[in-house]
JSON list of C-alpha atoms in Angstrom, two decimals:
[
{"chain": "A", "resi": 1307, "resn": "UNK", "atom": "CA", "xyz": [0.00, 0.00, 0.00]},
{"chain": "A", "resi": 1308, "resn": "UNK", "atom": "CA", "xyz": [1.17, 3.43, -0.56]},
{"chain": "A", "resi": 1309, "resn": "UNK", "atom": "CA", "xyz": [2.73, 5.45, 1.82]},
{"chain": "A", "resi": 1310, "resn": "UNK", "atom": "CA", "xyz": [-0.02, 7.66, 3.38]},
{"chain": "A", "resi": 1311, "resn": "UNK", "atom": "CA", "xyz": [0.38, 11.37, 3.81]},
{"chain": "A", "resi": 1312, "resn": "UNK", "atom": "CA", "xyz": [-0.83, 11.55, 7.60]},
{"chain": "A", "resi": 1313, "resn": "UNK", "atom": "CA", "xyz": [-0.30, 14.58, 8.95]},
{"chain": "A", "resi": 1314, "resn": "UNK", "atom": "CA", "xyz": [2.96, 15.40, 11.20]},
{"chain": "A", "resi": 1315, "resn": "UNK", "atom": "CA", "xyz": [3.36, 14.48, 14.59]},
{"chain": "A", "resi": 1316, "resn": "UNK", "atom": "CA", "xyz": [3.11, 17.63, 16.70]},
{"chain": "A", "resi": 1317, "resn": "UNK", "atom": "CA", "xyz": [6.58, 17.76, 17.88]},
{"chain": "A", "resi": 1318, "resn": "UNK", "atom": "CA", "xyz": [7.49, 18.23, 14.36]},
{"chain": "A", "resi": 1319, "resn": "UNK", "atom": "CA", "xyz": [5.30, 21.20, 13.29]},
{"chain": "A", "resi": 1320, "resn": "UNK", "atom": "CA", "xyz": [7.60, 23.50, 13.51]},
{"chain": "A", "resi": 1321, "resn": "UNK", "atom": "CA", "xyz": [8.58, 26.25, 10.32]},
{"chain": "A", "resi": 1322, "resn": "UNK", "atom": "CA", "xyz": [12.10, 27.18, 9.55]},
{"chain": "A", "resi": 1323, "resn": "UNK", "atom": "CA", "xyz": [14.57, 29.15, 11.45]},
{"chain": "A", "resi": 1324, "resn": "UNK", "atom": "CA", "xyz": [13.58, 33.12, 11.71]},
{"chain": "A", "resi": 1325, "resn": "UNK", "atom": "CA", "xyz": [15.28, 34.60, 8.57]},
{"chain": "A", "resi": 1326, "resn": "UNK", "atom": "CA", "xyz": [17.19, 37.56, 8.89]},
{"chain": "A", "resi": 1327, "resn": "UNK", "atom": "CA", "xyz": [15.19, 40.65, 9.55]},
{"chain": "A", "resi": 1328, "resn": "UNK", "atom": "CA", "xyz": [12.23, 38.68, 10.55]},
{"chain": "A", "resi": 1329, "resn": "UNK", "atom": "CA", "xyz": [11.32, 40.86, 12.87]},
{"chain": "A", "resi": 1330, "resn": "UNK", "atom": "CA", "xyz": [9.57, 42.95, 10.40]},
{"chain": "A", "resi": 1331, "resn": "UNK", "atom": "CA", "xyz": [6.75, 40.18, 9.95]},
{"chain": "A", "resi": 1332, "resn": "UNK", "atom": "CA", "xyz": [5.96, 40.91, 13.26]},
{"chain": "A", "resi": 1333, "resn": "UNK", "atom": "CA", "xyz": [4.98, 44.70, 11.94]},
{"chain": "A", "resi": 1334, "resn": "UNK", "atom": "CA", "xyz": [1.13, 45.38, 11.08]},
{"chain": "A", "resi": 1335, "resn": "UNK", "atom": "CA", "xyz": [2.18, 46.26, 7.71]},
{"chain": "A", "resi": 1336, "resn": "UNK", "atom": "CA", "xyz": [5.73, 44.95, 6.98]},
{"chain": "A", "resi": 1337, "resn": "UNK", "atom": "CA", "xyz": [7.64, 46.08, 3.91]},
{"chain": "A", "resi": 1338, "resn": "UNK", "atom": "CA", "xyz": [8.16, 44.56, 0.18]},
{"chain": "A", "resi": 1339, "resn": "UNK", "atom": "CA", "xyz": [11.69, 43.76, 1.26]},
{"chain": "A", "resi": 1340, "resn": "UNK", "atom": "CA", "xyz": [11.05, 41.73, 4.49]},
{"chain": "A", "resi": 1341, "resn": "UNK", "atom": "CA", "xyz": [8.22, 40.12, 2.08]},
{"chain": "A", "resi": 1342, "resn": "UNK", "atom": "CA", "xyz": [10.72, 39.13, -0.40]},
{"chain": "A", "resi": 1343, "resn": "UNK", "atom": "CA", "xyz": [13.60, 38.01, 2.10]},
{"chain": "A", "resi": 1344, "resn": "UNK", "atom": "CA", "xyz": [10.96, 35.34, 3.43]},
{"chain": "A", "resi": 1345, "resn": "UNK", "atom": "CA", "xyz": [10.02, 34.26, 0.20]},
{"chain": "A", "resi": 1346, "resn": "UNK", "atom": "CA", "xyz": [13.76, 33.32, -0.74]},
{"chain": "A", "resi": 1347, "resn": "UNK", "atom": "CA", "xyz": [14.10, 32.01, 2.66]},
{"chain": "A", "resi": 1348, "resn": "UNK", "atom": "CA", "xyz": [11.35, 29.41, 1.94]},
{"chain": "A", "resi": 1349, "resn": "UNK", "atom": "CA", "xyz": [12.87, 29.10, -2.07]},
{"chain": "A", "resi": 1350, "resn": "UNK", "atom": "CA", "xyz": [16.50, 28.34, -0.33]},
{"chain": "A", "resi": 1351, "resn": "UNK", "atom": "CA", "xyz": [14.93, 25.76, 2.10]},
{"chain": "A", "resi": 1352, "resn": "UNK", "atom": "CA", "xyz": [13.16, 24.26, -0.58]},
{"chain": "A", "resi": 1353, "resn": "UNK", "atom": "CA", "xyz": [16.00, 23.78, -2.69]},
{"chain": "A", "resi": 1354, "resn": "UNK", "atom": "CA", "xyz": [18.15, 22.71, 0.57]},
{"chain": "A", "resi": 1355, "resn": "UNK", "atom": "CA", "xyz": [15.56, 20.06, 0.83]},
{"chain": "A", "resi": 1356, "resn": "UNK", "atom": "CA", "xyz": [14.93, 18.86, -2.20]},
{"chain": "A", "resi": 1357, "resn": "UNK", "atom": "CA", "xyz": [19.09, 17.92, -3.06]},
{"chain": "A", "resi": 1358, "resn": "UNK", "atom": "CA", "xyz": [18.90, 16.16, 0.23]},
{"chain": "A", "resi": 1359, "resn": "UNK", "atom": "CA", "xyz": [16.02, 14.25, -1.07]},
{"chain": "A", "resi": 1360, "resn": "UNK", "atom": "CA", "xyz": [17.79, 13.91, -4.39]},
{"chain": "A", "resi": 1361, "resn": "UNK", "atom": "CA", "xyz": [20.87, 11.98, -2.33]},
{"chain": "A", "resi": 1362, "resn": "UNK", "atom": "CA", "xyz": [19.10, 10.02, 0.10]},
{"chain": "A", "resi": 1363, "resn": "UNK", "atom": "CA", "xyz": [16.24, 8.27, -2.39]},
{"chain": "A", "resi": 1364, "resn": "UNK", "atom": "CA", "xyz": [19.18, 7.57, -4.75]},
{"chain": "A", "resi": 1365, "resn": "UNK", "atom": "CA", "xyz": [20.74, 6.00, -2.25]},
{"chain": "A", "resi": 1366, "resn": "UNK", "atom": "CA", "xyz": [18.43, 4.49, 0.13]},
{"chain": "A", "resi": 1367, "resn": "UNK", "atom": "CA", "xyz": [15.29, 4.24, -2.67]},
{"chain": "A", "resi": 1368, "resn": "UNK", "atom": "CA", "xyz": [12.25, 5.47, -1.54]},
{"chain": "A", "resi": 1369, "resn": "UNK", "atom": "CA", "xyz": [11.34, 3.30, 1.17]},
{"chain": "A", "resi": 1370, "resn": "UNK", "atom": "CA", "xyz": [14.42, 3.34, 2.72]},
{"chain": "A", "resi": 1371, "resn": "UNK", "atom": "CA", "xyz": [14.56, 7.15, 3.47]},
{"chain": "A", "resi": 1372, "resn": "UNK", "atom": "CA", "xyz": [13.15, 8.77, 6.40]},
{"chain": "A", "resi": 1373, "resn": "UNK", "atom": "CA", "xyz": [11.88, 12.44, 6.59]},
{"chain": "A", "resi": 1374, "resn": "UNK", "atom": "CA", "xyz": [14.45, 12.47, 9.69]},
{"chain": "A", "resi": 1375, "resn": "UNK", "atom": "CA", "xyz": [17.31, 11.57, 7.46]},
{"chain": "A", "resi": 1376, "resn": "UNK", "atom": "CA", "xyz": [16.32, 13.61, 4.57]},
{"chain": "A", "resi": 1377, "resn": "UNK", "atom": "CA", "xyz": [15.50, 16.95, 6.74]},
{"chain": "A", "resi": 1378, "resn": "UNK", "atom": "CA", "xyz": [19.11, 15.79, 8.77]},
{"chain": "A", "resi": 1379, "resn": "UNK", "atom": "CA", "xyz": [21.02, 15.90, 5.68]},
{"chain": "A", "resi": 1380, "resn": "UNK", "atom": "CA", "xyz": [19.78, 19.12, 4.64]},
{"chain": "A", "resi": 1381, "resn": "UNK", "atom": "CA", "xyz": [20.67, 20.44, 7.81]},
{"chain": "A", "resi": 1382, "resn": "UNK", "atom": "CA", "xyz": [16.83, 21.31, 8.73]},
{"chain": "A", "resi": 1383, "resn": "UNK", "atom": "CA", "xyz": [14.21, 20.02, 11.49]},
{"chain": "A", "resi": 1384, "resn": "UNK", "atom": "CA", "xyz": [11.58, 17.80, 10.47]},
{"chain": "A", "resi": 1385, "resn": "UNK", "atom": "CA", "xyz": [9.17, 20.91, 10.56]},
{"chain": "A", "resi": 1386, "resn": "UNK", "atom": "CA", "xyz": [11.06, 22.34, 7.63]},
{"chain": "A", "resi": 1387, "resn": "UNK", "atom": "CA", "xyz": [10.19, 19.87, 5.90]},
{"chain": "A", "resi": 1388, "resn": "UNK", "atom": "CA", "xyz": [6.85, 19.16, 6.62]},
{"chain": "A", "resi": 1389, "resn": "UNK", "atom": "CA", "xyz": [6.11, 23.32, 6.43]},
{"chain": "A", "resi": 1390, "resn": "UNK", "atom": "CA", "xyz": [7.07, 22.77, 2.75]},
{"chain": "A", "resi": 1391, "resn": "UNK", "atom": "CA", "xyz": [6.24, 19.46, 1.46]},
{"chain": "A", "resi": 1392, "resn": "UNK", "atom": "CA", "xyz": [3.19, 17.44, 2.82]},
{"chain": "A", "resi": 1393, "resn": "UNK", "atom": "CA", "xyz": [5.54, 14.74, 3.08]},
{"chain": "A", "resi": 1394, "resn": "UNK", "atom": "CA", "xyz": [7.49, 12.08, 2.00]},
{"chain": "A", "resi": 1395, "resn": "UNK", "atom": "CA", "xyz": [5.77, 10.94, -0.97]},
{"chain": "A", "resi": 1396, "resn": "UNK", "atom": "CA", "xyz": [4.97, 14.47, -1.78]},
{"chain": "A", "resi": 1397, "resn": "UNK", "atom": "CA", "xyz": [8.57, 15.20, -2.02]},
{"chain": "A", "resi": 1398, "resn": "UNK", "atom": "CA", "xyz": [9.78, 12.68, -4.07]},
{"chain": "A", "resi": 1399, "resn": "UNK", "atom": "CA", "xyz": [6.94, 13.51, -6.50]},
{"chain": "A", "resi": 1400, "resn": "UNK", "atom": "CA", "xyz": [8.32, 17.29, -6.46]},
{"chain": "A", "resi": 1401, "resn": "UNK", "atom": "CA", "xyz": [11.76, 15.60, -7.02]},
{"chain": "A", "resi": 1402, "resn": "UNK", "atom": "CA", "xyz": [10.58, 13.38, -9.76]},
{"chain": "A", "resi": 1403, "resn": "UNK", "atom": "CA", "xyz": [9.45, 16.19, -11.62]},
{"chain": "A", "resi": 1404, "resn": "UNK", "atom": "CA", "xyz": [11.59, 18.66, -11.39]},
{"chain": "A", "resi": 1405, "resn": "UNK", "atom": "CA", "xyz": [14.83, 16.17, -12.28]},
{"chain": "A", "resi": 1406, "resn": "UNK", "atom": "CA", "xyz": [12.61, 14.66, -15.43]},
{"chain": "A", "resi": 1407, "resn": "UNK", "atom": "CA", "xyz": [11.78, 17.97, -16.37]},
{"chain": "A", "resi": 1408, "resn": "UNK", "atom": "CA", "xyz": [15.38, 19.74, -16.15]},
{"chain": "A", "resi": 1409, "resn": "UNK", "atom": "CA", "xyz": [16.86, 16.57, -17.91]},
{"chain": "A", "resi": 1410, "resn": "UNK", "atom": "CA", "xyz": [14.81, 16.57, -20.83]},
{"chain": "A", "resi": 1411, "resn": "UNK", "atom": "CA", "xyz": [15.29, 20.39, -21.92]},
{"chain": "A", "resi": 1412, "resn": "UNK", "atom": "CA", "xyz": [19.04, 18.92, -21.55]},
{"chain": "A", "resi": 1413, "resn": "UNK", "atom": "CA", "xyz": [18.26, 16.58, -24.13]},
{"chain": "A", "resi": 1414, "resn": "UNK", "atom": "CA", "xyz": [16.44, 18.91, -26.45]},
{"chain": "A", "resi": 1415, "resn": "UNK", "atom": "CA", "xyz": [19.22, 21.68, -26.84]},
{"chain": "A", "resi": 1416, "resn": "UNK", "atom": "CA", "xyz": [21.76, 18.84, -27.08]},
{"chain": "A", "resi": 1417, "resn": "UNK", "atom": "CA", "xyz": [19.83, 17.73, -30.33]},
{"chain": "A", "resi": 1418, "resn": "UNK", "atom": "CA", "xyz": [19.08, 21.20, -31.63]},
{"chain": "A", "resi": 1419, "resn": "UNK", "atom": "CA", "xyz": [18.80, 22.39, -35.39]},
{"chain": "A", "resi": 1420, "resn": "UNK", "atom": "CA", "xyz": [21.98, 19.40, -36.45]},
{"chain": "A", "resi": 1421, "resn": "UNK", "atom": "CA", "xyz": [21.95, 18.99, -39.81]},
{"chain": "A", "resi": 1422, "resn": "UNK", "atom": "CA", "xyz": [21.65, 15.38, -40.24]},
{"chain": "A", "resi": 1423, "resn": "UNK", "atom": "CA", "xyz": [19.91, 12.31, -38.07]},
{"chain": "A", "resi": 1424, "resn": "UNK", "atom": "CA", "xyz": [23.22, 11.04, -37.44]},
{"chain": "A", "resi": 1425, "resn": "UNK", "atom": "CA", "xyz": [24.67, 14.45, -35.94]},
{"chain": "A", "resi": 1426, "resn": "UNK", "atom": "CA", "xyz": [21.52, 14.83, -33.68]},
{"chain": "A", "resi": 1427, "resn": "UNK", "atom": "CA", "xyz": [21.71, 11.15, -32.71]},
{"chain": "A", "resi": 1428, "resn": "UNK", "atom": "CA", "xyz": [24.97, 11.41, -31.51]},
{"chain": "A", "resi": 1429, "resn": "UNK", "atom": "CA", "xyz": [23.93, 14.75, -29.69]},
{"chain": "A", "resi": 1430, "resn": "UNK", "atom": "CA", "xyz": [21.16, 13.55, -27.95]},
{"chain": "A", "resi": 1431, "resn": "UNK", "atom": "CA", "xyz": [23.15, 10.72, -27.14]},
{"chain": "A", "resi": 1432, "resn": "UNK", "atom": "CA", "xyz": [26.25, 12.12, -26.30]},
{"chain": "A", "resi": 1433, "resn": "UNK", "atom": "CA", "xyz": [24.40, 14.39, -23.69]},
{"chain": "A", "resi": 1434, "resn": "UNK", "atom": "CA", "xyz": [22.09, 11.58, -22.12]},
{"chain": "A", "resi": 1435, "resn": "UNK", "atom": "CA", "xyz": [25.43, 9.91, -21.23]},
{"chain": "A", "resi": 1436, "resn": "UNK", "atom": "CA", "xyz": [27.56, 12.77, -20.48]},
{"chain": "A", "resi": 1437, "resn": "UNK", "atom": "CA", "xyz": [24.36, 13.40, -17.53]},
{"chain": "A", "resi": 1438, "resn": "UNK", "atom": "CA", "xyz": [24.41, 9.53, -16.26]},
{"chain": "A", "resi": 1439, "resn": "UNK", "atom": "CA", "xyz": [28.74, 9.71, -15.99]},
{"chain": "A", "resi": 1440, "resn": "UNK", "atom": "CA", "xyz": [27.91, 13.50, -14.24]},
{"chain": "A", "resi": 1441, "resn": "UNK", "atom": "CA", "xyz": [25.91, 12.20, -12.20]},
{"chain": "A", "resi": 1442, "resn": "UNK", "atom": "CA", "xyz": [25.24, 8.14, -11.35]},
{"chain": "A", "resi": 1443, "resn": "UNK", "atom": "CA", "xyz": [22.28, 8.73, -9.16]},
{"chain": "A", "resi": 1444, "resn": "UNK", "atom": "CA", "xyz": [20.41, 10.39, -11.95]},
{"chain": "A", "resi": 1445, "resn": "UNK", "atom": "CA", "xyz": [19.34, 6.93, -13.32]},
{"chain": "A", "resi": 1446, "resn": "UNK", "atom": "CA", "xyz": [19.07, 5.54, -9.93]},
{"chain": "A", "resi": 1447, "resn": "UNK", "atom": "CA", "xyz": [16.69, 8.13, -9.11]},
{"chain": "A", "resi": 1448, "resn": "UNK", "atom": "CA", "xyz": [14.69, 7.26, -12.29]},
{"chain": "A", "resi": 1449, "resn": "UNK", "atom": "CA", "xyz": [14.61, 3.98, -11.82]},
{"chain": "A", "resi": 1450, "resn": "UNK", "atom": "CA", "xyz": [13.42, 4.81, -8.01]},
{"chain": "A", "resi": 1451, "resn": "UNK", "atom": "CA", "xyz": [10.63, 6.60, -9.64]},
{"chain": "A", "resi": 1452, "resn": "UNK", "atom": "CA", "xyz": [9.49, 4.41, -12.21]},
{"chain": "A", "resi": 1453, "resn": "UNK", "atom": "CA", "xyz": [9.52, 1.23, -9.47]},
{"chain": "A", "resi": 1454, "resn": "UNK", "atom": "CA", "xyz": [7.66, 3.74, -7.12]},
{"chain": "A", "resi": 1455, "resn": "UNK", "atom": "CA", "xyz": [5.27, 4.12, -9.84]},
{"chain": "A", "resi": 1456, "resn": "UNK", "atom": "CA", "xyz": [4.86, 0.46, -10.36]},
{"chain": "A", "resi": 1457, "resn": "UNK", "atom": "CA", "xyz": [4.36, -0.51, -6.99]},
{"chain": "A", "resi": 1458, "resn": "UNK", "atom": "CA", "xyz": [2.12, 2.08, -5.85]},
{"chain": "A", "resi": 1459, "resn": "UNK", "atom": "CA", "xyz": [-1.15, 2.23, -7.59]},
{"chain": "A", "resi": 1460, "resn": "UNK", "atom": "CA", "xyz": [-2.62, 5.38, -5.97]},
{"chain": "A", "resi": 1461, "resn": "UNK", "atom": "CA", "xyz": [0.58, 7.14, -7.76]},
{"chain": "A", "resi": 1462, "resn": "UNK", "atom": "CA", "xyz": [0.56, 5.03, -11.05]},
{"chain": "A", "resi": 1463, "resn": "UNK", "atom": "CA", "xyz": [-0.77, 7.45, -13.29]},
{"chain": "A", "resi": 1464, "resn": "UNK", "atom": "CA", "xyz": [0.62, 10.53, -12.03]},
{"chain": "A", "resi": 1465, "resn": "UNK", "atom": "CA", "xyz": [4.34, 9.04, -12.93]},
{"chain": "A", "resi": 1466, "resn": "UNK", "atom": "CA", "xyz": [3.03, 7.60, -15.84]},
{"chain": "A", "resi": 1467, "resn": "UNK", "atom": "CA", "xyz": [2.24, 10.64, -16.61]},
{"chain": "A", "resi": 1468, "resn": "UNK", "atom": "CA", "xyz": [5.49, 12.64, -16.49]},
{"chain": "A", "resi": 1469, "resn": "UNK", "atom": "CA", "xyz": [7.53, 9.73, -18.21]},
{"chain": "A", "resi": 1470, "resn": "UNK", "atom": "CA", "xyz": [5.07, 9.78, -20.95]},
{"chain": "A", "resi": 1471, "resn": "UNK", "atom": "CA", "xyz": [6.01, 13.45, -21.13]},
{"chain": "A", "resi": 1472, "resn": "UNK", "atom": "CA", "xyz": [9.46, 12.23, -21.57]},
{"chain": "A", "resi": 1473, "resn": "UNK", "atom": "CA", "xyz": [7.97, 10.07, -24.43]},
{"chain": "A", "resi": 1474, "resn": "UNK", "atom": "CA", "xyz": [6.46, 12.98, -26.02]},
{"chain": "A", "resi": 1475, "resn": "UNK", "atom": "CA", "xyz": [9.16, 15.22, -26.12]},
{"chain": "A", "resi": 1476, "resn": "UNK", "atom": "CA", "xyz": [11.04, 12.38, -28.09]},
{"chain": "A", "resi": 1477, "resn": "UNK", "atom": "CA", "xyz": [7.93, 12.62, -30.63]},
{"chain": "A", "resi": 1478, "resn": "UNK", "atom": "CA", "xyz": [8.65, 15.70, -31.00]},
{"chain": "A", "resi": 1479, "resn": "UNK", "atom": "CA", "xyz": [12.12, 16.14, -31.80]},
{"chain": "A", "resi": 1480, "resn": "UNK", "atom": "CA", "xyz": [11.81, 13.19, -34.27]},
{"chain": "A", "resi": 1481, "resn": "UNK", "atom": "CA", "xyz": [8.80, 14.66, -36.19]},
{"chain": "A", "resi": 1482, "resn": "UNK", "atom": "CA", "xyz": [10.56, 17.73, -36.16]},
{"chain": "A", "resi": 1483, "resn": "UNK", "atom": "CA", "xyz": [14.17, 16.06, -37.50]},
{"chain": "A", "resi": 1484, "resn": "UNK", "atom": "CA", "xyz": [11.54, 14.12, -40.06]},
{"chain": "A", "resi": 1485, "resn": "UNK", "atom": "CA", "xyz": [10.05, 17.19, -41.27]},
{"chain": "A", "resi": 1486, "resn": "UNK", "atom": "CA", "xyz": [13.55, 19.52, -41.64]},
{"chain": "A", "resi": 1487, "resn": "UNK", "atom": "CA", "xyz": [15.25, 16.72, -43.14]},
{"chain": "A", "resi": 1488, "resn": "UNK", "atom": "CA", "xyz": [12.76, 15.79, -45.12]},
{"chain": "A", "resi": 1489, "resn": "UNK", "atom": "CA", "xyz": [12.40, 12.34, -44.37]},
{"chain": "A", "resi": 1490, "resn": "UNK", "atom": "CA", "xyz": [9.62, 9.75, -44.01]},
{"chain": "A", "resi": 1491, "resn": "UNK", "atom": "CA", "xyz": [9.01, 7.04, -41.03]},
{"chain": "A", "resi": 1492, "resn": "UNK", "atom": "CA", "xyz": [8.82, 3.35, -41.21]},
{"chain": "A", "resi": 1493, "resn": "UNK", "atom": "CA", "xyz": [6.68, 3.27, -38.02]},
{"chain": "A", "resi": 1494, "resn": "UNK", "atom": "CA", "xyz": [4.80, 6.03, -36.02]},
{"chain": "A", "resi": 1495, "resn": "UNK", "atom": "CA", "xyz": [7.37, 8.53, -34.51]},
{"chain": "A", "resi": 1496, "resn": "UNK", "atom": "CA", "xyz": [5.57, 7.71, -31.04]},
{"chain": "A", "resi": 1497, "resn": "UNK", "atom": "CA", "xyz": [6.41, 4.22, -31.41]},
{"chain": "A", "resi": 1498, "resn": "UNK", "atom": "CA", "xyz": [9.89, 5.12, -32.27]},
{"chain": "A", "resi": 1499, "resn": "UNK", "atom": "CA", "xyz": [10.03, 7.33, -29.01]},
{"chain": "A", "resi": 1500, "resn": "UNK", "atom": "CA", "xyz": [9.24, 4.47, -26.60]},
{"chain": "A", "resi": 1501, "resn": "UNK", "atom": "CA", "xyz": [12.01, 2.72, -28.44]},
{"chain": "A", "resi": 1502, "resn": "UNK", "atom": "CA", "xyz": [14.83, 4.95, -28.11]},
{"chain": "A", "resi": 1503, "resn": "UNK", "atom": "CA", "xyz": [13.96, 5.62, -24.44]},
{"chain": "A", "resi": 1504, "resn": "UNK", "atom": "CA", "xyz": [14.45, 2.35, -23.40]},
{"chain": "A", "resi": 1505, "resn": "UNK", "atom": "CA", "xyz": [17.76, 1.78, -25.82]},
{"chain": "A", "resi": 1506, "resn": "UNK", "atom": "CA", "xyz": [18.78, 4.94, -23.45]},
{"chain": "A", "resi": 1507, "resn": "UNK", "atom": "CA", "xyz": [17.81, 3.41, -19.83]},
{"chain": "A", "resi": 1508, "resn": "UNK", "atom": "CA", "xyz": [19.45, 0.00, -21.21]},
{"chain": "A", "resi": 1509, "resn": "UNK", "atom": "CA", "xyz": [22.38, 1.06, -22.29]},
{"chain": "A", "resi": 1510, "resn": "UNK", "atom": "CA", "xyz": [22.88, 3.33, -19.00]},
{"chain": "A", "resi": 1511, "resn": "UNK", "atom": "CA", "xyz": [22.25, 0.44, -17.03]},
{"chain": "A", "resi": 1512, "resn": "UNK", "atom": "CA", "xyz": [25.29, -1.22, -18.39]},
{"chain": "A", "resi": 1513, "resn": "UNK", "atom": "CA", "xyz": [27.29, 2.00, -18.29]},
{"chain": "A", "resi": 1514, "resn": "UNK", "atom": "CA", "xyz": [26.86, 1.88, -14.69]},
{"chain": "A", "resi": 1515, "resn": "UNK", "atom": "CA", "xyz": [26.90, -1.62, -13.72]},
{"chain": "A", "resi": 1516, "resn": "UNK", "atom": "CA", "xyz": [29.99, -2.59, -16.29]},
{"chain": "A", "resi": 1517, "resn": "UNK", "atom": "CA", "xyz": [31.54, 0.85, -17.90]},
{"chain": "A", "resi": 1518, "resn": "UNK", "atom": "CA", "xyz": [34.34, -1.15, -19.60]},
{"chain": "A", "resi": 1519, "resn": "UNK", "atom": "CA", "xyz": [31.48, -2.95, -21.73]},
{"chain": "A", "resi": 1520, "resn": "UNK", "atom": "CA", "xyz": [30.08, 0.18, -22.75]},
{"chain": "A", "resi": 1521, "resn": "UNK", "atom": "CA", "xyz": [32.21, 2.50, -24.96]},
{"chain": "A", "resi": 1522, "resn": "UNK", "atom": "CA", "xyz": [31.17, 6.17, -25.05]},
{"chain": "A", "resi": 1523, "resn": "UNK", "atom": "CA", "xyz": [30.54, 6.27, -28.88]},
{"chain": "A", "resi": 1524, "resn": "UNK", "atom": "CA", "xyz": [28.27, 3.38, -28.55]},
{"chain": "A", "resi": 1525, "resn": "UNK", "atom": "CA", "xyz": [24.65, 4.79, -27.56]},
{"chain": "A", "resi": 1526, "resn": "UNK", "atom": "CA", "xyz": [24.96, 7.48, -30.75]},
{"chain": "A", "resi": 1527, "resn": "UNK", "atom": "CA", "xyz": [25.90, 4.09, -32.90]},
{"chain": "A", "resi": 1528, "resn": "UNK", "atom": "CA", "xyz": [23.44, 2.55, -31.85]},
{"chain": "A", "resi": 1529, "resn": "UNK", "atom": "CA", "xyz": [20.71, 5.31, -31.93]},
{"chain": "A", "resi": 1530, "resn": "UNK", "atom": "CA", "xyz": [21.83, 6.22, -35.69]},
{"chain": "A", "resi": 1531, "resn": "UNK", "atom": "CA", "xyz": [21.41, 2.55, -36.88]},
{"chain": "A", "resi": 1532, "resn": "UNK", "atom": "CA", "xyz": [18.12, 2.60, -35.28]},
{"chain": "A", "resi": 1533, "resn": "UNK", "atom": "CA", "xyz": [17.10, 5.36, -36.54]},
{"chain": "A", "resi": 1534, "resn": "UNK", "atom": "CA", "xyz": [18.17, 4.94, -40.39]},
{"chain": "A", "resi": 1535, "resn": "UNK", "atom": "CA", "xyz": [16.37, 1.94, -40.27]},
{"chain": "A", "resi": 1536, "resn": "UNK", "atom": "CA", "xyz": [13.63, 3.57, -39.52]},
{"chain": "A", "resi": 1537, "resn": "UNK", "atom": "CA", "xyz": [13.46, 6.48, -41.70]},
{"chain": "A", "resi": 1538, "resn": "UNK", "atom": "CA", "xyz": [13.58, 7.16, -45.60]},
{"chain": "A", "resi": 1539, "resn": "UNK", "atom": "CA", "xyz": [13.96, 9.87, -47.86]},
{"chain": "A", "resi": 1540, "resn": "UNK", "atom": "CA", "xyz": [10.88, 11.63, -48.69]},
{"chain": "A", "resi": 1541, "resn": "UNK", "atom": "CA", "xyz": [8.64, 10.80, -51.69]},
{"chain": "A", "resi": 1542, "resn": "UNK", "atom": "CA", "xyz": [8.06, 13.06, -53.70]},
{"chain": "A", "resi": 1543, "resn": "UNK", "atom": "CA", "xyz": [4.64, 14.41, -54.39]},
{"chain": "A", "resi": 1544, "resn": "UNK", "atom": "CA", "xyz": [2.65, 13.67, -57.55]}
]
């Protein structure tokens, strides 16, 4: 069963730490500045938060973290985090989107306006593996979601969702590469899109697991032989 978002236990309702010049919230009508030094208080807490929740589900997967650890690492009570997230599950479902979201607009600029399907093969690719060497948890944390997603049926379709975003943007960029290039498809570019993302979470597997099986080139290979299988030149019209 999911993990329920019950409320906090008292002890741990507690907000942040005063900011500085908090003082002036105390004033019947308190100026623009104090106004905006508590909102980038809360922003900076936030953020605090959520890279301590990036480390800790990577590592301990979501079951294994505690809002004690996570609020510990990020050098926060409890109360910070519950005055910001509604909890645990909320958290990692702020995390989940935020780090699918940031990665993908990664991907896109990577591919840009190249001027062949081989060039922005091997520039998507290049940059999807570039992220997972940057960063190792990065898959870990994907996989954490998509297993989190699996699992927990109250959550299914809301991480369903975002991947399929992932999905879509894919679409996108290869309807767009079909239509600049002028090109046709052997199959429907959304069926092509589920395709390459899972060449990309296989192949990072491996990277990660065995990196001396995996050259660097070998994702772009890979993606361009997939991918000039699976397009033609365009016919042209009668």
């Amino acid at each position: 069963m999911a993990a329920m978002r019950s409320a906090p236990p008292a002890s741990a309702r507690v907000t942040e730490a005063p900011e500085p010049g908090s003082e002036l919230a105390r004033n019947d009508a308190p100026r623009a500045g104090a106004r905006m030094t508590r909102e980038q208080s809360k922003a900076q807490t936030r953020e605090r938060l959520l890279e301590a929740a990036r480390s800790v589900f990577a590592s301990s997967g979501f079951h294994g973290a505690s809002v004690e650890e996570i609020a510990a690492a990020a050098g926060f009570s409890t109360g910070a985090l519950y005055s910001n997230f509604d909890g645990k599950e909320d958290l990692f479902l702020v995390l989940m989107e935020r780090e699918i979201d940031d990665h993908a607009r990664e991907i896109a600029a990577a591919v840009g306006k190249r001027p062949s399907v081989a060039e922005r093969a091997a520039g998507g690719a290049r940059q999807w593996m570039t992220m997972i060497e940057r960063e190792p948890e990065l898959l870990l944390l994907f996989m954490e979601f998509w297993a989190y997603g699996v699992r927990e049926a109250q959550v299914r379709p809301k991480v369903a969702a975002r991947f399929a975003q992932v999905r879509e943007l894919l679409t996108r960029l290869i309807a767009d590469g079909v239509r600049e290039l002028d090109l046709e498809l052997e199959l429907p570019a959304e069926q092509l899109a589920v395709a390459i993302d899972a060449l990309a979470d296989g192949i990072a597997r491996q990277k990660l697991t065995d990196p001396d099986a995996v050259p660097d080139e070998l994702m772009g290979k890979v993606l361009s032989l997939l991918l000039a299988g699976a397009t033609r030149p365009a016919r042209a019209s009668s």
